[in-house]
Amino acid sequence: MSRIGKQPVELPSGVSASLSGQTIEVKGPKGAMSFTATDDVTITVEDNVIKVDPRGKSKRARQQWGMSRTMVANLVHGVTETFKKELEIQGVGYRAQLQGNVLRLNLGLSHDVDFPIPDGVTVTVPKQTEIVIEGQDAQLVGQVAANIRDWRRPEPYKGKGIRYKGEFIFRKEGKKK
């Protein structure tokens, strides 16, 4: 029994949901988003509550149950508020700057990295060592943050690189003389 899947998703005021087949569309103050569920789950909308139930007892149906409920909850959250990921840059000379729709990263490579910002995501650079990524789609925000982090992951000896804010990097001791 999915602990996540059996919880209903409440619709806050100002948010409406419509269902057509397996596609649910949620409209709110920040826009509209939709999600198409697999045939393994049943989605119902009643009174300001969205419920997701499995069709059958197969392993795939139980897997899709929790995932589909989380996707619907992310739609509701995305049309009312934005998802946000914060990155920190650590290292001497490492910095970021925003030039139009391109994020320019100086990461100690032989060249600057120009990262084009995709549609649906807002990137701000409050300081040269901080990057804030915001958007309606949780998956897209997380993917953009992961792609930026991949340019220079934090290394375990000095901790230099791009990390999520609050991320703990397990540090190793250097070579003994």
XYZ file of C-alpha atoms in Angstrom:
177
model
C 0.000 0.000 0.000
C 1.524 3.301 -1.088
C 1.717 5.781 1.762
C 2.156 8.650 -0.667
C -0.423 7.463 -3.206
C -3.298 7.115 -0.769
C -3.093 10.757 0.357
C -5.496 13.019 -1.581
C -4.227 16.238 -3.201
C -6.142 19.286 -1.955
C -6.767 22.126 -4.410
C -6.184 25.561 -2.848
C -8.517 28.457 -3.612
C -7.987 29.909 -7.075
C -6.881 26.571 -8.533
C -9.093 24.423 -10.760
C -8.528 20.966 -12.195
C -10.137 19.313 -15.213
C -9.845 15.697 -16.268
C -10.109 14.303 -19.799
C -9.273 10.617 -20.036
C -5.929 10.079 -18.318
C -4.813 13.719 -18.732
C -5.326 16.128 -15.866
C -4.951 19.867 -16.409
C -4.509 22.217 -13.467
C -5.010 25.982 -13.821
C -3.959 28.540 -11.241
C -2.651 32.073 -10.781
C 0.800 31.244 -12.231
C -0.491 29.463 -15.353
C -1.685 26.045 -16.458
C 0.093 22.679 -16.466
C -0.961 19.169 -17.462
C 0.093 15.571 -16.819
C -0.904 12.383 -18.610
C -1.008 9.352 -16.317
C -0.477 5.764 -17.417
C -3.366 3.309 -17.719
C -2.271 1.671 -14.441
C -3.907 4.385 -12.284
C -7.298 6.083 -12.054
C -7.502 9.818 -11.341
C -10.697 11.361 -9.957
C -11.526 14.993 -9.205
C -14.225 15.602 -6.592
C -14.994 18.831 -4.676
C -11.447 20.439 -4.554
C -9.731 17.069 -3.986
C -7.819 14.967 -6.494
C -7.453 11.258 -5.729
C -5.215 8.736 -7.469
C -5.977 5.009 -7.174
C -4.263 1.951 -8.703
C -6.039 -0.268 -11.228
C -5.276 -3.736 -9.967
C -2.600 -5.093 -7.673
C 0.297 -5.490 -10.088
C 3.735 -4.194 -9.163
C 3.669 -1.634 -11.976
C 0.282 -0.285 -10.867
C 1.569 0.190 -7.324
C 4.713 1.927 -8.634
C 2.730 4.287 -10.827
C 0.286 5.057 -8.009
C 2.728 6.974 -5.799
C 4.540 8.551 -8.720
C 1.328 9.798 -10.350
C 0.095 11.285 -7.092
C 3.408 13.133 -6.663
C 3.217 14.448 -10.241
C -0.312 15.777 -9.611
C 0.812 17.390 -6.341
C 3.717 19.031 -8.217
C 1.254 20.432 -10.777
C -0.839 21.991 -8.016
C 2.270 23.414 -6.319
C 3.666 24.683 -9.639
C 0.578 26.737 -10.572
C 0.417 28.401 -7.129
C 4.106 28.851 -6.249
C 7.407 28.220 -8.006
C 9.949 25.482 -7.411
C 13.383 26.741 -6.413
C 16.894 25.259 -6.381
C 19.910 27.147 -5.082
C 23.498 26.382 -6.052
C 26.725 27.573 -4.434
C 30.063 27.903 -6.204
C 33.224 27.345 -4.153
C 36.765 27.728 -5.403
C 39.291 30.459 -6.082
C 38.300 32.313 -9.254
C 35.100 30.319 -9.734
C 32.143 32.591 -10.498
C 28.939 32.936 -12.453
C 27.340 35.830 -14.289
C 24.160 36.249 -16.272
C 24.350 37.695 -19.801
C 20.875 37.908 -21.285
C 19.555 34.364 -21.641
C 22.965 32.735 -21.091
C 24.645 31.804 -17.814
C 28.420 32.263 -18.087
C 30.465 30.126 -15.683
C 34.173 30.572 -14.915
C 35.152 27.225 -13.387
C 38.899 26.950 -13.823
C 38.610 25.340 -17.235
C 40.583 26.543 -20.252
C 37.396 28.265 -21.472
C 34.294 29.882 -20.003
C 31.181 27.729 -20.003
C 28.140 29.337 -21.665
C 24.989 27.592 -20.414
C 21.831 28.541 -22.384
C 18.830 28.885 -20.063
C 15.838 26.857 -21.324
C 12.303 28.250 -21.558
C 10.170 27.799 -18.447
C 13.061 28.424 -16.053
C 14.269 31.674 -14.494
C 17.906 31.870 -13.412
C 19.205 34.685 -11.213
C 22.703 35.330 -9.880
C 22.410 37.365 -6.638
C 26.171 37.025 -5.992
C 28.986 35.756 -8.191
C 29.069 32.560 -6.142
C 25.312 31.870 -5.952
C 22.846 30.694 -8.609
C 19.072 30.559 -8.018
C 16.923 28.511 -10.418
C 13.131 28.928 -10.323
C 10.239 27.626 -12.394
C 6.831 25.971 -12.451
C 7.979 22.487 -13.490
C 9.787 20.631 -10.674
C 11.442 18.190 -13.064
C 12.772 20.953 -15.327
C 14.114 23.024 -12.415
C 15.911 19.994 -10.972
C 17.307 18.977 -14.358
C 18.692 22.463 -15.078
C 20.305 22.561 -11.616
C 21.849 19.115 -12.179
C 23.155 20.119 -15.627
C 24.820 23.245 -14.196
C 26.293 21.226 -11.309
C 27.729 18.665 -13.749
C 30.141 21.232 -15.171
C 32.210 21.103 -11.968
C 31.010 18.708 -9.275
C 32.395 19.265 -5.772
C 35.579 17.307 -5.198
C 36.247 15.591 -1.837
C 39.696 17.019 -1.015
C 39.244 20.797 -1.072
C 35.481 20.948 -1.666
C 35.844 23.070 -4.808
C 33.030 23.008 -7.336
C 29.303 23.675 -7.700
C 27.089 22.270 -4.958
C 23.469 22.515 -3.892
C 22.933 24.959 -1.039
C 23.237 23.030 2.217
C 24.740 19.937 0.551
C 27.308 18.121 2.682
C 30.447 17.019 0.874
C 32.299 14.169 2.587
C 35.869 15.395 2.856
C 38.910 13.126 2.475
C 42.311 13.557 4.024
C 45.168 14.255 1.633
C 48.192 12.056 0.974
C 50.556 11.569 3.940
C 54.192 12.542 3.572
